[in-house]
Short mmCIF file of C-alpha atoms and ligand atoms in Angstrom, two decimals:
data_model
loop_
_atom_site.label_atom_id
_atom_site.label_comp_id
_atom_site.label_asym_id
_atom_site.label_seq_id
_atom_site.Cartn_x
_atom_site.Cartn_y
_atom_site.Cartn_z
CA MET A 222 81.67 110.79 93.10
CA THR A 223 84.65 111.84 91.00
CA ASP A 224 86.34 109.16 88.95
CA PRO A 225 89.41 107.72 90.63
CA VAL A 226 92.83 108.44 89.16
CA LEU A 227 94.27 105.09 90.20
CA ALA A 228 92.19 102.04 91.04
CA THR A 229 92.80 98.40 91.86
CA TYR A 230 90.08 95.78 91.57
CA ASN A 231 90.36 92.54 93.55
CA LEU A 232 94.13 92.24 93.32
CA ASN A 233 95.59 88.96 94.53
CA LYS A 234 99.15 87.73 94.92
CA SER A 235 100.33 84.55 96.61
CA PHE A 236 103.85 83.43 97.39
CA GLY A 237 103.42 79.68 97.69
CA ALA A 238 100.82 79.08 100.40
CA LEU A 239 101.04 82.68 101.65
CA LYS A 240 98.41 85.10 100.41
CA ALA A 241 100.39 88.36 100.39
CA THR A 242 97.49 90.38 98.96
CA ASP A 243 93.93 89.13 99.19
CA ASP A 244 91.27 90.75 97.03
CA VAL A 245 92.60 94.28 97.40
CA SER A 246 90.40 97.00 95.91
CA ILE A 247 91.44 100.59 96.60
CA ASP A 248 91.37 103.85 94.71
CA VAL A 249 93.12 107.19 94.72
CA ARG A 250 91.03 110.23 93.86
CA PRO A 251 92.05 113.60 92.45
CA ARG A 252 94.09 115.75 94.87
CA GLU A 253 93.98 113.26 97.72
CA ILE A 254 96.60 111.49 99.75
CA HIS A 255 95.44 107.94 100.39
CA ALA A 256 97.63 106.24 102.99
CA ILE A 257 98.02 102.48 103.31
CA ILE A 258 99.03 101.39 106.79
CA GLY A 259 99.44 98.00 108.39
CA PRO A 260 101.87 95.79 110.31
CA ASN A 261 105.14 94.45 108.92
CA GLY A 262 104.52 91.74 106.35
CA ALA A 263 100.90 92.85 105.74
CA GLY A 264 101.47 93.00 101.99
CA LYS A 265 101.92 96.75 101.48
CA SER A 266 105.05 96.53 99.34
CA THR A 267 103.58 93.58 97.46
CA LEU A 268 100.57 95.75 96.61
CA ILE A 269 102.86 98.59 95.48
CA GLY A 270 104.73 96.12 93.26
CA GLN A 271 101.46 94.95 91.73
CA ILE A 272 100.37 98.54 91.10
CA CYS A 273 103.69 99.62 89.57
CA GLY A 274 104.02 96.49 87.46
CA GLY A 275 107.17 94.99 88.97
CA LEU A 276 105.17 92.13 90.41
CA ALA A 277 102.66 90.23 88.25
CA SER A 278 99.28 89.74 89.96
CA ASP A 279 97.65 86.32 90.15
CA SER A 280 94.33 88.03 89.41
CA GLY A 281 92.66 91.43 89.56
CA ARG A 282 92.94 94.66 87.59
CA VAL A 283 94.76 98.00 87.81
CA THR A 284 93.53 101.14 86.03
CA LEU A 285 94.97 104.63 85.71
CA ALA A 286 92.65 107.42 84.61
CA GLY A 287 90.37 104.77 83.18
CA GLN A 288 93.15 103.05 81.21
CA ASP A 289 93.49 99.34 81.97
CA LEU A 290 97.13 98.59 82.81
CA THR A 291 96.59 95.00 83.91
CA GLY A 292 99.37 92.75 82.69
CA THR A 293 101.72 95.54 81.63
CA GLY A 294 105.24 96.03 83.03
CA THR A 295 106.89 98.87 84.91
CA ALA A 296 108.00 100.81 81.82
CA VAL A 297 104.50 100.97 80.32
CA ARG A 298 103.00 101.99 83.66
CA ALA A 299 105.63 104.66 84.29
CA LYS A 300 104.97 106.06 80.83
CA ALA A 301 101.21 105.95 81.45
CA GLY A 302 101.76 108.15 84.51
CA ILE A 303 102.40 106.00 87.57
CA GLY A 304 105.11 107.98 89.35
CA ARG A 305 106.94 105.61 91.63
CA THR A 306 109.34 107.48 93.83
CA PHE A 307 112.05 106.74 96.35
CA GLN A 308 114.15 104.17 94.64
CA ILE A 309 117.49 105.45 95.82
CA SER A 310 119.43 103.43 93.24
CA GLN A 311 118.16 105.71 90.50
CA LEU A 312 120.43 108.54 91.61
CA ALA A 313 123.92 108.89 90.16
CA MET A 314 126.01 109.74 93.21
CA ASP A 315 128.96 111.33 91.38
CA ASP A 316 126.81 113.70 89.36
CA THR A 317 125.34 116.96 90.47
CA VAL A 318 121.81 117.44 91.69
CA LEU A 319 120.88 119.31 88.50
CA GLN A 320 122.39 116.64 86.23
CA ASN A 321 120.43 113.98 88.07
CA VAL A 322 117.14 115.75 87.55
CA MET A 323 117.91 116.37 83.86
CA LEU A 324 118.85 112.74 83.27
CA GLY A 325 115.91 111.59 85.33
CA ALA A 326 113.59 113.73 83.23
CA LEU A 327 114.86 111.83 80.20
CA ASN A 328 114.02 108.65 82.09
CA ILE A 329 117.63 107.54 82.06
CA SER A 330 118.94 105.56 84.97
CA SER A 331 121.85 103.22 85.65
CA SER A 332 124.71 102.53 83.28
CA PRO A 333 123.89 103.85 79.82
CA TRP A 334 123.00 107.34 80.99
CA ARG A 335 126.53 108.70 80.43
CA PHE A 336 125.97 108.44 76.69
CA PHE A 337 123.27 111.04 77.12
CA ARG A 338 125.59 113.66 78.58
CA PRO A 339 125.19 115.89 75.48
CA ALA A 340 121.56 116.31 76.52
CA LEU A 341 122.79 118.26 79.53
CA ALA A 342 123.33 121.24 77.22
CA ASP A 343 119.61 121.31 76.35
CA ARG A 344 118.16 124.61 77.60
CA ASP A 345 114.53 123.47 77.88
CA LEU A 346 115.53 120.38 79.78
CA ARG A 347 117.63 122.47 82.16
CA ASP A 348 114.75 124.89 82.76
CA LYS A 349 112.42 122.01 83.47
CA ALA A 350 114.91 120.48 85.90
CA GLU A 351 115.51 123.79 87.66
CA ALA A 352 111.78 124.35 88.03
CA ALA A 353 111.41 120.91 89.61
CA LEU A 354 114.25 121.61 92.04
CA ALA A 355 112.67 124.92 92.99
CA ARG A 356 109.34 123.15 93.50
CA VAL A 357 110.83 120.77 96.07
CA GLY A 358 112.84 123.56 97.70
CA ILE A 359 116.42 122.58 96.84
CA ALA A 360 117.21 124.93 93.95
CA ASP A 361 120.20 126.22 95.91
CA LEU A 362 121.76 122.72 95.95
CA ASP A 363 121.74 122.31 92.16
CA HIS A 364 125.52 122.14 91.77
CA MET A 365 126.21 119.85 94.71
CA GLN A 366 127.16 116.23 94.15
CA VAL A 367 124.43 113.80 95.13
CA ALA A 368 126.93 111.98 97.35
CA GLU A 369 127.21 115.13 99.48
CA LEU A 370 123.48 115.38 100.15
CA SER A 371 121.80 114.31 103.34
CA HIS A 372 119.31 111.46 103.25
CA GLY A 373 116.44 113.93 103.47
CA GLN A 374 117.80 116.07 100.64
CA ARG A 375 118.02 112.96 98.45
CA ARG A 376 114.35 112.25 99.07
CA LEU A 377 113.53 115.76 97.91
CA LEU A 378 115.75 115.25 94.86
CA GLU A 379 113.99 111.99 93.99
CA THR A 380 110.70 113.80 94.22
CA ALA A 381 112.02 116.44 91.81
CA VAL A 382 113.01 113.71 89.35
CA ALA A 383 109.52 112.20 89.60
CA LEU A 384 107.93 115.63 89.07
CA THR A 385 109.71 116.19 85.75
CA ARG A 386 107.82 113.19 84.36
CA ALA A 387 104.48 114.81 85.25
CA PRO A 388 102.93 111.64 86.73
CA LYS A 389 99.16 111.23 87.08
CA VAL A 390 99.65 109.65 90.50
CA PHE A 391 102.58 109.34 92.91
CA VAL A 392 103.15 105.95 94.51
CA MET A 393 105.42 106.02 97.56
CA ASP A 394 106.62 103.17 99.75
CA GLU A 395 107.80 104.44 103.15
CA PRO A 396 109.25 107.79 102.06
CA MET A 397 109.83 108.82 105.69
CA ALA A 398 111.95 105.75 106.50
CA GLY A 399 115.36 106.68 107.82
CA LEU A 400 114.67 110.41 108.00
CA GLY A 401 115.28 112.40 111.16
CA ALA A 402 112.73 114.83 112.58
CA ASP A 403 113.78 117.71 110.28
CA GLY A 404 113.80 115.51 107.18
CA SER A 405 110.36 114.10 107.97
CA LYS A 406 109.00 117.58 108.53
CA ALA A 407 110.39 118.89 105.23
CA LEU A 408 109.07 115.90 103.29
CA THR A 409 105.67 116.11 105.00
CA THR A 410 105.38 119.76 103.96
CA LEU A 411 106.36 118.89 100.40
CA LEU A 412 103.93 115.97 100.07
CA ASP A 413 101.15 118.10 101.51
CA GLY A 414 101.48 120.49 98.57
CA LEU A 415 102.33 117.84 95.98
CA ARG A 416 98.80 116.42 95.99
CA GLN A 417 97.82 119.47 93.92
CA GLU A 418 100.11 118.22 91.12
CA ALA A 419 99.03 114.59 91.41
CA PRO A 420 97.34 112.54 94.13
CA ILE A 421 99.51 110.25 96.26
CA LEU A 422 99.24 106.62 97.31
CA LEU A 423 101.36 106.62 100.45
CA VAL A 424 102.56 103.52 102.28
CA GLU A 425 103.98 104.72 105.56
CA HIS A 426 104.71 103.51 109.10
CA ASP A 427 105.31 107.02 110.46
CA MET A 428 101.88 107.67 111.95
CA ASP A 429 102.59 111.35 112.63
CA ALA A 430 103.12 111.81 108.89
CA VAL A 431 100.09 109.67 108.02
CA PHE A 432 97.76 111.53 110.37
CA ALA A 433 99.11 114.89 109.17
CA LEU A 434 98.76 114.09 105.48
CA ALA A 435 96.14 111.48 104.70
CA ASP A 436 92.70 112.38 103.40
CA ARG A 437 91.82 108.70 103.59
CA ILE A 438 93.53 105.73 105.18
CA SER A 439 93.24 102.05 104.31
CA VAL A 440 94.41 99.43 106.76
CA LEU A 441 95.99 96.28 105.34
CA VAL A 442 96.34 93.25 107.61
CA TYR A 443 97.41 89.79 106.39
CA GLY A 444 96.85 90.88 102.81
CA LYS A 445 93.30 92.13 103.37
CA ILE A 446 91.97 95.67 103.56
CA ILE A 447 90.14 95.65 106.90
CA ALA A 448 89.05 99.30 106.82
CA THR A 449 89.10 102.37 104.59
CA GLY A 450 88.01 105.77 105.83
CA THR A 451 88.91 109.29 106.82
CA THR A 452 91.64 109.75 109.40
CA ALA A 453 89.01 110.35 112.07
CA GLN A 454 87.11 107.19 111.12
CA ILE A 455 90.26 105.07 111.17
CA ARG A 456 91.41 106.50 114.50
CA ALA A 457 88.02 105.70 115.99
CA SER A 458 87.78 102.16 114.61
CA GLN A 459 88.01 99.46 117.24
CA ALA A 460 88.89 96.85 114.61
CA VAL A 461 91.84 98.97 113.47
CA ARG A 462 93.03 99.52 117.04
CA ASP A 463 92.88 95.81 117.71
CA ALA A 464 94.68 94.86 114.51
CA TYR A 465 97.31 97.56 114.25
CA LEU A 466 97.18 100.98 115.82
CA GLY A 467 96.73 100.13 119.50
CA ASP A 468 97.52 103.21 121.56
CA GLU A 469 98.80 105.21 118.57
CA ALA A 470 95.24 106.08 117.58
N1 ATP B 82 109.23 87.62 96.64
C1 ATP B 82 108.68 87.04 97.71
N2 ATP B 82 108.70 85.71 97.89
C2 ATP B 82 108.12 85.13 98.97
N3 ATP B 82 107.48 85.80 99.92
C3 ATP B 82 107.42 87.13 99.81
C4 ATP B 82 108.01 87.83 98.70
N4 ATP B 82 107.79 89.15 98.85
C5 ATP B 82 107.10 89.28 100.01
N5 ATP B 82 106.88 88.08 100.59
C6 ATP B 82 106.10 87.83 101.80
O1 ATP B 82 104.82 88.42 101.61
C7 ATP B 82 104.36 89.04 102.81
C8 ATP B 82 104.08 90.50 102.54
O2 ATP B 82 105.33 91.16 102.36
P1 ATP B 82 105.42 92.71 102.05
O3 ATP B 82 106.84 93.04 101.81
O4 ATP B 82 104.46 93.04 100.97
O5 ATP B 82 104.91 93.34 103.41
P2 ATP B 82 104.90 94.87 103.89
O6 ATP B 82 103.51 95.16 104.35
O7 ATP B 82 105.47 95.73 102.84
O8 ATP B 82 105.85 94.82 105.17
P3 ATP B 82 106.82 95.97 105.77
O9 ATP B 82 105.94 96.87 106.57
O10 ATP B 82 107.75 95.22 106.65
O11 ATP B 82 107.50 96.65 104.64
C9 ATP B 82 105.44 88.78 103.87
O12 ATP B 82 105.08 87.65 104.60
C10 ATP B 82 106.68 88.53 103.03
O13 ATP B 82 107.58 87.69 103.71
MG1 MG B 83 107.12 97.01 102.75
#
């Protein structure tokens, strides 16, 4: 078996008496989309927080391409190559699409970024940003203000920002949330190709997107992984139907 890109080993996190994640071991392999599904409150976002470093684990380990990241914070993990996407707040609404990608590529977000405006004249940075916009299919929007974009276009823009940092793995928490049918379709097409750049850990409630994209699916219920398998295996699992999917399978 190929070595995993991202792996968690027995991750645990409690909030008081509640075990939000309970001995979670999953991995993401080269070029795959591994979806995590499960009911509301199952611990999916908690797990994402533990993987990205925003939430300290009670116990367990996280590795990226063999590097142990246990105990490190978000900045170290982002630099190591964990590409967390879809944090809307990172976009500067009054700036153009191109400026956002350029600033994002410099890893600048929130208030101090304006001091980096001179960087916007950097030719290499601009080329890199334009390539990322072309990759996600919104090169023609480069001079629009972010505030003018649709929700779906912003998701594509955030993906472009993430791409400029050349992550080793993408980690996405409900990227389809709030998108209409066209937006979901465009993002599904993009993610389908994106796994060639880096594999994706995808938390998603939209089962059409999950079934269309996932190479493997893990089902999280009350903090525990109850099943991991191919889409066909998960659809056929009685335990998964009982716990989560019901008629959707
Ligand atoms: N900071 C916190 N303090 C206390 N309890 C928390 C905290 N964060 C999450 N929880 C609880 O942990 C459990 C798991 O929450 P989590 O957000 O990880 O679920 P989820 O699977 O992402 O749900 P959803 O599908 O609704 O996004 C829930 O019962 C939630 O109320
Ligand atoms: Mg969540």
